[in-house]
Each structure stands twice: as structure tokens, then as C-alpha cells.
Amino acid sequence: MGRRVLTGLPSDPPSDWSDLSEWWLQEVRDPAYREEVESLFLEVMEISPGEVVIDLGCGDGRTLDLVAGLGMRAIGIDVNPDLAARAAGRHPVVIGRLPDLGFVKDGSIGVAYAVLSLEHVENLEKLFIEVQRTVRPGGTLAVVINHPIYTSPGSGPVIDPTDGEMFWRFGQYLHRGSGFEPAGDQVVEFRHRPLGVILTAAARAGWSLEVALEQGVGTGAASRDPILAKHQDIPHLMALRWRR
């Protein structure tokens, strides 16, 4: 956690996530994932035992495990065959690339959610439209994302060498773009959109915003890393819930 987006385009960025399995598994083993990401997800997620839910970018299925343990009937989709296979050992999972949800019937889902996956979807507008088609009236869409302040190309911390005070450089926040982060011996692309672009795309697709939460680095990570401790008042994660 505490990722930093790099500027500049790698000479050969990966076309999909097929080589990123080990990197992702290492990311989610970080205690901060449970302390910050999962706890924020549970705060924004509408828990409805018995409801059919879909995980948009399910990875190895750990969030599917979480919602199934709360009594919901969970299915997942992921582009990475290795991670999807891990999840498929416990849940129904489709290998596919978002925003393609053609395998889902209209209005057949009660709750859709995405945890740290919207940042990697190229066509966010189409995703909001497709999810709106699959979720029944009155259903919800919940997401946890890296805060747009973090994903803007060129963003990052600036530390005053005289007193150690940290400031945040916003980078190209107001422009849509991509940044690339090291992922083991590969790189992973983060697609940046200003918050206004995200909210407008959702509204145009028919989603009504109910909850918006912002979060800095958690106390656990701050206690383990003095550098991350300086990030506690800087938006790090964001959670949103919309209703159809």
C-alpha cells in the first residue's frame, strides 16, 4: 500500500494482467489491505444476506470470500486467468475483461461492487452503463478506489528538508491520463480520472450517489512506517456507493 504513480511510459507495458499475479498476491498480503481496504469496503457496502452480488475484478477471490461469509451469493469476473482460477475454486467466476458483462442478464444482480479495479478499466463510462443494465432497480454499486489525488500522473509527496514537513504534489490532476507503477519485474497501469469525471459518468448512466468516503493512511500502516505516517491527512483511498 502507499503506492506511487510513476510518470513516463514504459517501453513495453503489459497488455493485460497475466504476468501480474504474484505482484497482486503480495499486495493483498500486506496487513494494510485488510486494515484499510477491506474495512473501508465493509463500511460502504450494503450488506444484504441472500442477495446476488457480482465482484467486478475479483482477483483471487478474497472479497468474494468476505461477502459470501456475510450470507450473500457471490459471483466474480476477472481478466487474469491465474487469479480467476484461484477464486473459481470457491466461487462461480468468469474470465473476462471489464466493461464486458454480456454474460449477465438484465436486472439480475442486487449489488455490484469493485475493489481497487476501476482504476484499471479503460472505458469507465461503458462500465457504469453495463453495471446499470445488470443491477435491478433499487440495487447498488459500491466501489473502493485509490483516491484520484493519488492516481494523477506526476503526483507524489514533497518533503521539506528543513523540518521534514510533507506536502502533496497534485501532478496533472485535472486531466485524464495514465501512470505506471512497478509491479515486481513488470509495470501496472493506473488510469486517472478527476473525481468530477467519475461522478458525472456515473450520474449519466443513471446512478444516484448515496455515500462518499475519503481515507488517509491508516494507523496500523502509520505505526509501521514513519514515511507513511506523514500520509494520514492526505486522501489515500475513496469509497463510493450509488443506487440504481
PDB file of C-alpha atoms in Angstrom:
ATOM      1  CA  MET A   1       0.000   0.000   0.000  1.00  0.00           C
ATOM      2  CA  GLY A   2       1.071   3.623  -0.136  1.00  0.00           C
ATOM      3  CA  ARG A   3       1.632   3.327  -3.886  1.00  0.00           C
ATOM      4  CA  ARG A   4       3.278   5.993  -6.026  1.00  0.00           C
ATOM      5  CA  VAL A   5       2.349   6.564  -9.657  1.00  0.00           C
ATOM      6  CA  LEU A   6       5.280   6.997 -11.991  1.00  0.00           C
ATOM      7  CA  THR A   7       5.465   9.472 -14.837  1.00  0.00           C
ATOM      8  CA  GLY A   8       6.667   8.399 -18.256  1.00  0.00           C
ATOM      9  CA  LEU A   9       5.612   5.482 -20.423  1.00  0.00           C
ATOM     10  CA  PRO A  10       7.495   2.168 -20.083  1.00  0.00           C
ATOM     11  CA  SER A  11       8.824   0.848 -23.374  1.00  0.00           C
ATOM     12  CA  ASP A  12       6.731  -2.314 -23.195  1.00  0.00           C
ATOM     13  CA  PRO A  13       3.829  -2.095 -20.721  1.00  0.00           C
ATOM     14  CA  PRO A  14       1.864  -5.338 -20.294  1.00  0.00           C
ATOM     15  CA  SER A  15      -1.360  -5.635 -22.314  1.00  0.00           C
ATOM     16  CA  ASP A  16      -3.195  -7.435 -19.528  1.00  0.00           C
ATOM     17  CA  TRP A  17      -2.740  -8.785 -16.026  1.00  0.00           C
ATOM     18  CA  SER A  18      -1.475 -12.246 -16.991  1.00  0.00           C
ATOM     19  CA  ASP A  19       2.015 -11.559 -15.606  1.00  0.00           C
ATOM     20  CA  LEU A  20       0.902  -9.655 -12.530  1.00  0.00           C
ATOM     21  CA  SER A  21      -0.487 -12.438 -10.346  1.00  0.00           C
ATOM     22  CA  GLU A  22       2.386 -12.636  -7.878  1.00  0.00           C
ATOM     23  CA  TRP A  23       2.571  -8.876  -7.544  1.00  0.00           C
ATOM     24  CA  TRP A  24      -1.133  -8.666  -6.741  1.00  0.00           C
ATOM     25  CA  LEU A  25      -0.985 -11.523  -4.227  1.00  0.00           C
ATOM     26  CA  GLN A  26       1.875  -9.749  -2.478  1.00  0.00           C
ATOM     27  CA  GLU A  27      -0.140  -6.504  -2.406  1.00  0.00           C
ATOM     28  CA  VAL A  28      -3.163  -8.102  -0.749  1.00  0.00           C
ATOM     29  CA  ARG A  29      -0.985  -9.912   1.820  1.00  0.00           C
ATOM     30  CA  ASP A  30       0.078  -6.515   3.144  1.00  0.00           C
ATOM     31  CA  PRO A  31      -1.690  -6.029   6.512  1.00  0.00           C
ATOM     32  CA  ALA A  32      -2.770  -2.585   5.311  1.00  0.00           C
ATOM     33  CA  TYR A  33      -5.042  -4.227   2.733  1.00  0.00           C
ATOM     34  CA  ARG A  34      -7.143  -5.796   5.456  1.00  0.00           C
ATOM     35  CA  GLU A  35      -6.878  -2.816   7.802  1.00  0.00           C
ATOM     36  CA  GLU A  36      -7.697  -0.144   5.246  1.00  0.00           C
ATOM     37  CA  VAL A  37      -9.175  -1.539   2.026  1.00  0.00           C
ATOM     38  CA  GLU A  38     -11.376  -4.294   3.435  1.00  0.00           C
ATOM     39  CA  SER A  39     -12.584  -2.195   6.352  1.00  0.00           C
ATOM     40  CA  LEU A  40     -13.493   0.682   4.034  1.00  0.00           C
ATOM     41  CA  PHE A  41     -15.278  -1.726   1.704  1.00  0.00           C
ATOM     42  CA  LEU A  42     -17.396  -3.071   4.552  1.00  0.00           C
ATOM     43  CA  GLU A  43     -18.237   0.489   5.549  1.00  0.00           C
ATOM     44  CA  VAL A  44     -19.585   1.395   2.109  1.00  0.00           C
ATOM     45  CA  MET A  45     -21.031  -1.983   1.077  1.00  0.00           C
ATOM     46  CA  GLU A  46     -24.740  -2.566   1.608  1.00  0.00           C
ATOM     47  CA  ILE A  47     -24.924  -5.964   3.314  1.00  0.00           C
ATOM     48  CA  SER A  48     -27.950  -7.935   2.090  1.00  0.00           C
ATOM     49  CA  PRO A  49     -27.926 -11.634   3.097  1.00  0.00           C
ATOM     50  CA  GLY A  50     -29.321 -13.796   0.318  1.00  0.00           C
ATOM     51  CA  GLU A  51     -28.710 -11.136  -2.338  1.00  0.00           C
ATOM     52  CA  VAL A  52     -26.893 -11.958  -5.585  1.00  0.00           C
ATOM     53  CA  VAL A  53     -23.757  -9.821  -5.883  1.00  0.00           C
ATOM     54  CA  ILE A  54     -21.057  -9.509  -8.530  1.00  0.00           C
ATOM     55  CA  ASP A  55     -17.402  -8.700  -7.884  1.00  0.00           C
ATOM     56  CA  LEU A  56     -16.027  -6.579 -10.742  1.00  0.00           C
ATOM     57  CA  GLY A  57     -12.368  -7.552 -10.805  1.00  0.00           C
ATOM     58  CA  CYS A  58     -12.421 -10.287  -8.184  1.00  0.00           C
ATOM     59  CA  GLY A  59      -8.733 -11.220  -8.302  1.00  0.00           C
ATOM     60  CA  ASP A  60      -8.005 -14.297  -6.214  1.00  0.00           C
ATOM     61  CA  GLY A  61     -11.458 -14.138  -4.611  1.00  0.00           C
ATOM     62  CA  ARG A  62     -10.716 -12.785  -1.155  1.00  0.00           C
ATOM     63  CA  THR A  63     -13.529 -10.213  -1.314  1.00  0.00           C
ATOM     64  CA  LEU A  64     -15.858 -12.905  -2.676  1.00  0.00           C
ATOM     65  CA  ASP A  65     -14.993 -14.894   0.461  1.00  0.00           C
ATOM     66  CA  LEU A  66     -15.838 -11.882   2.572  1.00  0.00           C
ATOM     67  CA  VAL A  67     -19.284 -11.210   1.101  1.00  0.00           C
ATOM     68  CA  ALA A  68     -20.159 -14.917   0.926  1.00  0.00           C
ATOM     69  CA  GLY A  69     -19.318 -15.152   4.616  1.00  0.00           C
ATOM     70  CA  LEU A  70     -21.889 -12.425   5.198  1.00  0.00           C
ATOM     71  CA  GLY A  71     -24.595 -14.524   3.565  1.00  0.00           C
ATOM     72  CA  MET A  72     -24.594 -13.122   0.035  1.00  0.00           C
ATOM     73  CA  ARG A  73     -24.496 -15.181  -3.163  1.00  0.00           C
ATOM     74  CA  ALA A  74     -21.376 -14.020  -4.932  1.00  0.00           C
ATOM     75  CA  ILE A  75     -20.041 -14.340  -8.471  1.00  0.00           C
ATOM     76  CA  GLY A  76     -16.913 -12.742  -9.898  1.00  0.00           C
ATOM     77  CA  ILE A  77     -15.224 -11.627 -13.093  1.00  0.00           C
ATOM     78  CA  ASP A  78     -11.511 -11.081 -13.644  1.00  0.00           C
ATOM     79  CA  VAL A  79      -9.216 -10.711 -16.642  1.00  0.00           C
ATOM     80  CA  ASN A  80      -6.323 -12.632 -15.071  1.00  0.00           C
ATOM     81  CA  PRO A  81      -6.728 -16.388 -15.706  1.00  0.00           C
ATOM     82  CA  ASP A  82      -4.483 -17.415 -12.811  1.00  0.00           C
ATOM     83  CA  LEU A  83      -6.221 -15.232 -10.232  1.00  0.00           C
ATOM     84  CA  ALA A  84      -9.650 -16.185 -11.605  1.00  0.00           C
ATOM     85  CA  ALA A  85      -8.751 -19.874 -11.275  1.00  0.00           C
ATOM     86  CA  ARG A  86      -7.833 -19.350  -7.626  1.00  0.00           C
ATOM     87  CA  ALA A  87     -11.184 -17.712  -6.964  1.00  0.00           C
ATOM     88  CA  ALA A  88     -13.076 -20.301  -9.015  1.00  0.00           C
ATOM     89  CA  GLY A  89     -12.079 -22.978  -6.545  1.00  0.00           C
ATOM     90  CA  ARG A  90     -14.560 -21.391  -4.134  1.00  0.00           C
ATOM     91  CA  HIS A  91     -16.991 -19.262  -6.201  1.00  0.00           C
ATOM     92  CA  PRO A  92     -18.508 -19.003  -9.703  1.00  0.00           C
ATOM     93  CA  VAL A  93     -16.066 -16.872 -11.699  1.00  0.00           C
ATOM     94  CA  VAL A  94     -15.963 -15.717 -15.327  1.00  0.00           C
ATOM     95  CA  ILE A  95     -12.727 -14.830 -17.104  1.00  0.00           C
ATOM     96  CA  GLY A  96     -13.437 -11.580 -18.904  1.00  0.00           C
ATOM     97  CA  ARG A  97     -12.353  -8.013 -19.417  1.00  0.00           C
ATOM     98  CA  LEU A  98     -14.403  -5.177 -17.967  1.00  0.00           C
ATOM     99  CA  PRO A  99     -16.593  -3.447 -19.046  1.00  0.00           C
ATOM    100  CA  ASP A 100     -17.889  -6.550 -20.874  1.00  0.00           C
ATOM    101  CA  LEU A 101     -20.728  -8.000 -18.783  1.00  0.00           C
ATOM    102  CA  GLY A 102     -22.606  -9.644 -21.638  1.00  0.00           C
ATOM    103  CA  PHE A 103     -22.874 -12.892 -19.674  1.00  0.00           C
ATOM    104  CA  VAL A 104     -25.118 -11.208 -17.069  1.00  0.00           C
ATOM    105  CA  LYS A 105     -28.874 -10.872 -17.651  1.00  0.00           C
ATOM    106  CA  ASP A 106     -30.600  -7.516 -17.337  1.00  0.00           C
ATOM    107  CA  GLY A 107     -31.646  -6.705 -13.774  1.00  0.00           C
ATOM    108  CA  SER A 108     -30.375 -10.000 -12.362  1.00  0.00           C
ATOM    109  CA  ILE A 109     -27.925  -8.572  -9.790  1.00  0.00           C
ATOM    110  CA  GLY A 110     -28.796  -6.930  -6.498  1.00  0.00           C
ATOM    111  CA  VAL A 111     -25.394  -5.469  -5.648  1.00  0.00           C
ATOM    112  CA  ALA A 112     -22.310  -4.854  -7.797  1.00  0.00           C
ATOM    113  CA  TYR A 113     -19.003  -3.853  -6.301  1.00  0.00           C
ATOM    114  CA  ALA A 114     -15.415  -3.191  -7.350  1.00  0.00           C
ATOM    115  CA  VAL A 115     -12.410  -3.077  -5.039  1.00  0.00           C
ATOM    116  CA  LEU A 116      -9.295  -1.399  -6.464  1.00  0.00           C
ATOM    117  CA  SER A 117     -10.252  -2.315 -10.028  1.00  0.00           C
ATOM    118  CA  LEU A 118     -11.945   0.768 -11.538  1.00  0.00           C
ATOM    119  CA  GLU A 119      -8.509   2.393 -11.857  1.00  0.00           C
ATOM    120  CA  HIS A 120      -7.560  -0.259 -14.417  1.00  0.00           C
ATOM    121  CA  VAL A 121     -10.699  -0.120 -16.608  1.00  0.00           C
ATOM    122  CA  GLU A 122     -10.157   1.756 -19.857  1.00  0.00           C
ATOM    123  CA  ASN A 123     -13.796   2.616 -20.619  1.00  0.00           C
ATOM    124  CA  LEU A 124     -15.289   3.683 -17.308  1.00  0.00           C
ATOM    125  CA  GLU A 125     -18.362   5.272 -18.905  1.00  0.00           C
ATOM    126  CA  LYS A 126     -19.327   1.988 -20.556  1.00  0.00           C
ATOM    127  CA  LEU A 127     -18.766   0.101 -17.316  1.00  0.00           C
ATOM    128  CA  PHE A 128     -21.227   2.311 -15.439  1.00  0.00           C
ATOM    129  CA  ILE A 129     -23.783   1.743 -18.220  1.00  0.00           C
ATOM    130  CA  GLU A 130     -23.268  -2.027 -18.270  1.00  0.00           C
ATOM    131  CA  VAL A 131     -23.488  -2.367 -14.497  1.00  0.00           C
ATOM    132  CA  GLN A 132     -26.646  -0.252 -14.504  1.00  0.00           C
ATOM    133  CA  ARG A 133     -28.141  -2.707 -17.005  1.00  0.00           C
ATOM    134  CA  THR A 134     -27.353  -5.742 -14.878  1.00  0.00           C
ATOM    135  CA  VAL A 135     -28.403  -4.347 -11.475  1.00  0.00           C
ATOM    136  CA  ARG A 136     -32.102  -4.394 -10.665  1.00  0.00           C
ATOM    137  CA  PRO A 137     -33.956  -1.154  -9.797  1.00  0.00           C
ATOM    138  CA  GLY A 138     -33.168  -0.262  -6.191  1.00  0.00           C
ATOM    139  CA  GLY A 139     -29.872  -2.174  -6.297  1.00  0.00           C
ATOM    140  CA  THR A 140     -26.483  -0.657  -5.527  1.00  0.00           C
ATOM    141  CA  LEU A 141     -22.967  -0.265  -6.857  1.00  0.00           C
ATOM    142  CA  ALA A 142     -20.167   0.095  -4.291  1.00  0.00           C
ATOM    143  CA  VAL A 143     -16.542   0.813  -5.130  1.00  0.00           C
ATOM    144  CA  VAL A 144     -13.244   1.324  -3.332  1.00  0.00           C
ATOM    145  CA  ILE A 145     -10.615   3.134  -5.385  1.00  0.00           C
ATOM    146  CA  ASN A 146      -7.245   4.698  -4.949  1.00  0.00           C
ATOM    147  CA  HIS A 147      -8.140   8.338  -4.389  1.00  0.00           C
ATOM    148  CA  PRO A 148      -7.845  10.369  -7.623  1.00  0.00           C
ATOM    149  CA  ILE A 149      -5.328  12.616  -5.897  1.00  0.00           C
ATOM    150  CA  TYR A 150      -3.056   9.571  -5.701  1.00  0.00           C
ATOM    151  CA  THR A 151      -3.567   8.361  -9.274  1.00  0.00           C
ATOM    152  CA  SER A 152      -2.838  11.579 -11.162  1.00  0.00           C
ATOM    153  CA  PRO A 153       0.380  11.278 -13.212  1.00  0.00           C
ATOM    154  CA  GLY A 154       3.170  13.219 -11.580  1.00  0.00           C
ATOM    155  CA  SER A 155       1.571  13.249  -8.148  1.00  0.00           C
ATOM    156  CA  GLY A 156       3.592  12.418  -5.084  1.00  0.00           C
ATOM    157  CA  PRO A 157       4.997  13.602  -1.770  1.00  0.00           C
ATOM    158  CA  VAL A 158       7.335  16.558  -1.392  1.00  0.00           C
ATOM    159  CA  ILE A 159       9.211  16.713   1.901  1.00  0.00           C
ATOM    160  CA  ASP A 160      10.662  19.960   3.226  1.00  0.00           C
ATOM    161  CA  PRO A 161      14.293  19.080   4.088  1.00  0.00           C
ATOM    162  CA  THR A 162      14.449  21.779   6.749  1.00  0.00           C
ATOM    163  CA  ASP A 163      11.761  20.407   9.065  1.00  0.00           C
ATOM    164  CA  GLY A 164      10.531  17.153   7.484  1.00  0.00           C
ATOM    165  CA  GLU A 165       7.044  18.521   6.804  1.00  0.00           C
ATOM    166  CA  MET A 166       5.354  16.764   3.913  1.00  0.00           C
ATOM    167  CA  PHE A 167       3.271  18.357   1.178  1.00  0.00           C
ATOM    168  CA  TRP A 168       1.439  16.690  -1.699  1.00  0.00           C
ATOM    169  CA  ARG A 169       2.150  17.480  -5.334  1.00  0.00           C
ATOM    170  CA  PHE A 170      -1.099  17.116  -7.294  1.00  0.00           C
ATOM    171  CA  GLY A 171       0.520  16.428 -10.653  1.00  0.00           C
ATOM    172  CA  GLN A 172      -1.822  16.512 -13.664  1.00  0.00           C
ATOM    173  CA  TYR A 173      -4.920  16.018 -11.535  1.00  0.00           C
ATOM    174  CA  LEU A 174      -7.410  17.849 -13.782  1.00  0.00           C
ATOM    175  CA  HIS A 175      -6.529  15.807 -16.876  1.00  0.00           C
ATOM    176  CA  ARG A 176      -7.391  12.215 -17.675  1.00  0.00           C
ATOM    177  CA  GLY A 177      -4.263  10.144 -18.176  1.00  0.00           C
ATOM    178  CA  SER A 178      -2.274   7.094 -17.158  1.00  0.00           C
ATOM    179  CA  GLY A 179       0.513   6.430 -14.723  1.00  0.00           C
ATOM    180  CA  PHE A 180       2.647   3.322 -14.369  1.00  0.00           C
ATOM    181  CA  GLU A 181       3.812   1.690 -11.165  1.00  0.00           C
ATOM    182  CA  PRO A 182       6.448  -1.034 -10.726  1.00  0.00           C
ATOM    183  CA  ALA A 183       4.829  -4.429 -10.139  1.00  0.00           C
ATOM    184  CA  GLY A 184       7.580  -6.929  -9.465  1.00  0.00           C
ATOM    185  CA  ASP A 185       9.517  -7.123 -12.730  1.00  0.00           C
ATOM    186  CA  GLN A 186       6.523  -5.719 -14.644  1.00  0.00           C
ATOM    187  CA  VAL A 187       4.556  -2.485 -14.523  1.00  0.00           C
ATOM    188  CA  VAL A 188       0.860  -1.920 -13.889  1.00  0.00           C
ATOM    189  CA  GLU A 189      -1.159   0.882 -15.452  1.00  0.00           C
ATOM    190  CA  PHE A 190      -3.388   3.147 -13.392  1.00  0.00           C
ATOM    191  CA  ARG A 191      -5.945   5.156 -15.368  1.00  0.00           C
ATOM    192  CA  HIS A 192      -6.517   8.512 -13.761  1.00  0.00           C
ATOM    193  CA  ARG A 193      -9.760  10.467 -13.892  1.00  0.00           C
ATOM    194  CA  PRO A 194     -10.546  13.539 -11.801  1.00  0.00           C
ATOM    195  CA  LEU A 195     -13.296  12.868  -9.281  1.00  0.00           C
ATOM    196  CA  GLY A 196     -15.722  15.043 -11.227  1.00  0.00           C
ATOM    197  CA  VAL A 197     -15.306  12.825 -14.292  1.00  0.00           C
ATOM    198  CA  ILE A 198     -16.079   9.696 -12.264  1.00  0.00           C
ATOM    199  CA  LEU A 199     -19.169  11.170 -10.619  1.00  0.00           C
ATOM    200  CA  THR A 200     -20.502  12.625 -13.860  1.00  0.00           C
ATOM    201  CA  ALA A 201     -20.065   9.340 -15.741  1.00  0.00           C
ATOM    202  CA  ALA A 202     -21.987   7.507 -13.024  1.00  0.00           C
ATOM    203  CA  ALA A 203     -24.784  10.092 -12.967  1.00  0.00           C
ATOM    204  CA  ARG A 204     -25.178   9.984 -16.753  1.00  0.00           C
ATOM    205  CA  ALA A 205     -25.542   6.200 -16.554  1.00  0.00           C
ATOM    206  CA  GLY A 206     -28.435   6.578 -14.110  1.00  0.00           C
ATOM    207  CA  TRP A 207     -26.675   6.092 -10.778  1.00  0.00           C
ATOM    208  CA  SER A 208     -27.639   8.172  -7.727  1.00  0.00           C
ATOM    209  CA  LEU A 209     -24.803   8.809  -5.273  1.00  0.00           C
ATOM    210  CA  GLU A 210     -25.571   7.841  -1.656  1.00  0.00           C
ATOM    211  CA  VAL A 211     -22.217   7.669   0.143  1.00  0.00           C
ATOM    212  CA  ALA A 212     -18.754   9.120  -0.454  1.00  0.00           C
ATOM    213  CA  LEU A 213     -15.926   8.382   1.991  1.00  0.00           C
ATOM    214  CA  GLU A 214     -12.294   9.525   1.926  1.00  0.00           C
ATOM    215  CA  GLN A 215      -9.478   7.987   3.927  1.00  0.00           C
ATOM    216  CA  GLY A 216      -5.800   8.619   4.582  1.00  0.00           C
ATOM    217  CA  VAL A 217      -3.180   6.058   5.518  1.00  0.00           C
ATOM    218  CA  GLY A 218      -4.414   4.006   8.471  1.00  0.00           C
ATOM    219  CA  THR A 219      -2.969   3.967  11.946  1.00  0.00           C
ATOM    220  CA  GLY A 220      -1.574   0.458  11.514  1.00  0.00           C
ATOM    221  CA  ALA A 221       0.494   1.305   8.448  1.00  0.00           C
ATOM    222  CA  ALA A 222       1.495   4.630  10.004  1.00  0.00           C
ATOM    223  CA  SER A 223       2.831   2.864  13.092  1.00  0.00           C
ATOM    224  CA  ARG A 224       4.911   0.514  10.943  1.00  0.00           C
ATOM    225  CA  ASP A 225       6.319   3.088   8.534  1.00  0.00           C
ATOM    226  CA  PRO A 226       7.352   6.628   9.591  1.00  0.00           C
ATOM    227  CA  ILE A 227       7.118   7.830   5.977  1.00  0.00           C
ATOM    228  CA  LEU A 228       3.530   6.608   5.599  1.00  0.00           C
ATOM    229  CA  ALA A 229       2.742   8.214   8.950  1.00  0.00           C
ATOM    230  CA  LYS A 230       3.063  11.552   7.180  1.00  0.00           C
ATOM    231  CA  HIS A 231       0.239  10.484   4.805  1.00  0.00           C
ATOM    232  CA  GLN A 232      -2.504  10.202   7.422  1.00  0.00           C
ATOM    233  CA  ASP A 233      -4.107  13.527   6.470  1.00  0.00           C
ATOM    234  CA  ILE A 234      -3.691  13.038   2.715  1.00  0.00           C
ATOM    235  CA  PRO A 235      -6.556  11.275   0.862  1.00  0.00           C
ATOM    236  CA  HIS A 236      -5.350   7.780   0.040  1.00  0.00           C
ATOM    237  CA  LEU A 237      -8.475   5.739  -0.596  1.00  0.00           C
ATOM    238  CA  MET A 238     -12.034   6.622  -1.547  1.00  0.00           C
ATOM    239  CA  ALA A 239     -15.255   4.628  -1.291  1.00  0.00           C
ATOM    240  CA  LEU A 240     -18.480   5.416  -3.150  1.00  0.00           C
ATOM    241  CA  ARG A 241     -21.934   3.866  -3.185  1.00  0.00           C
ATOM    242  CA  TRP A 242     -24.622   4.552  -5.739  1.00  0.00           C
ATOM    243  CA  ARG A 243     -28.191   3.321  -6.040  1.00  0.00           C
ATOM    244  CA  ARG A 244     -29.935   2.469  -9.279  1.00  0.00           C
TER     245      ARG A 244
END
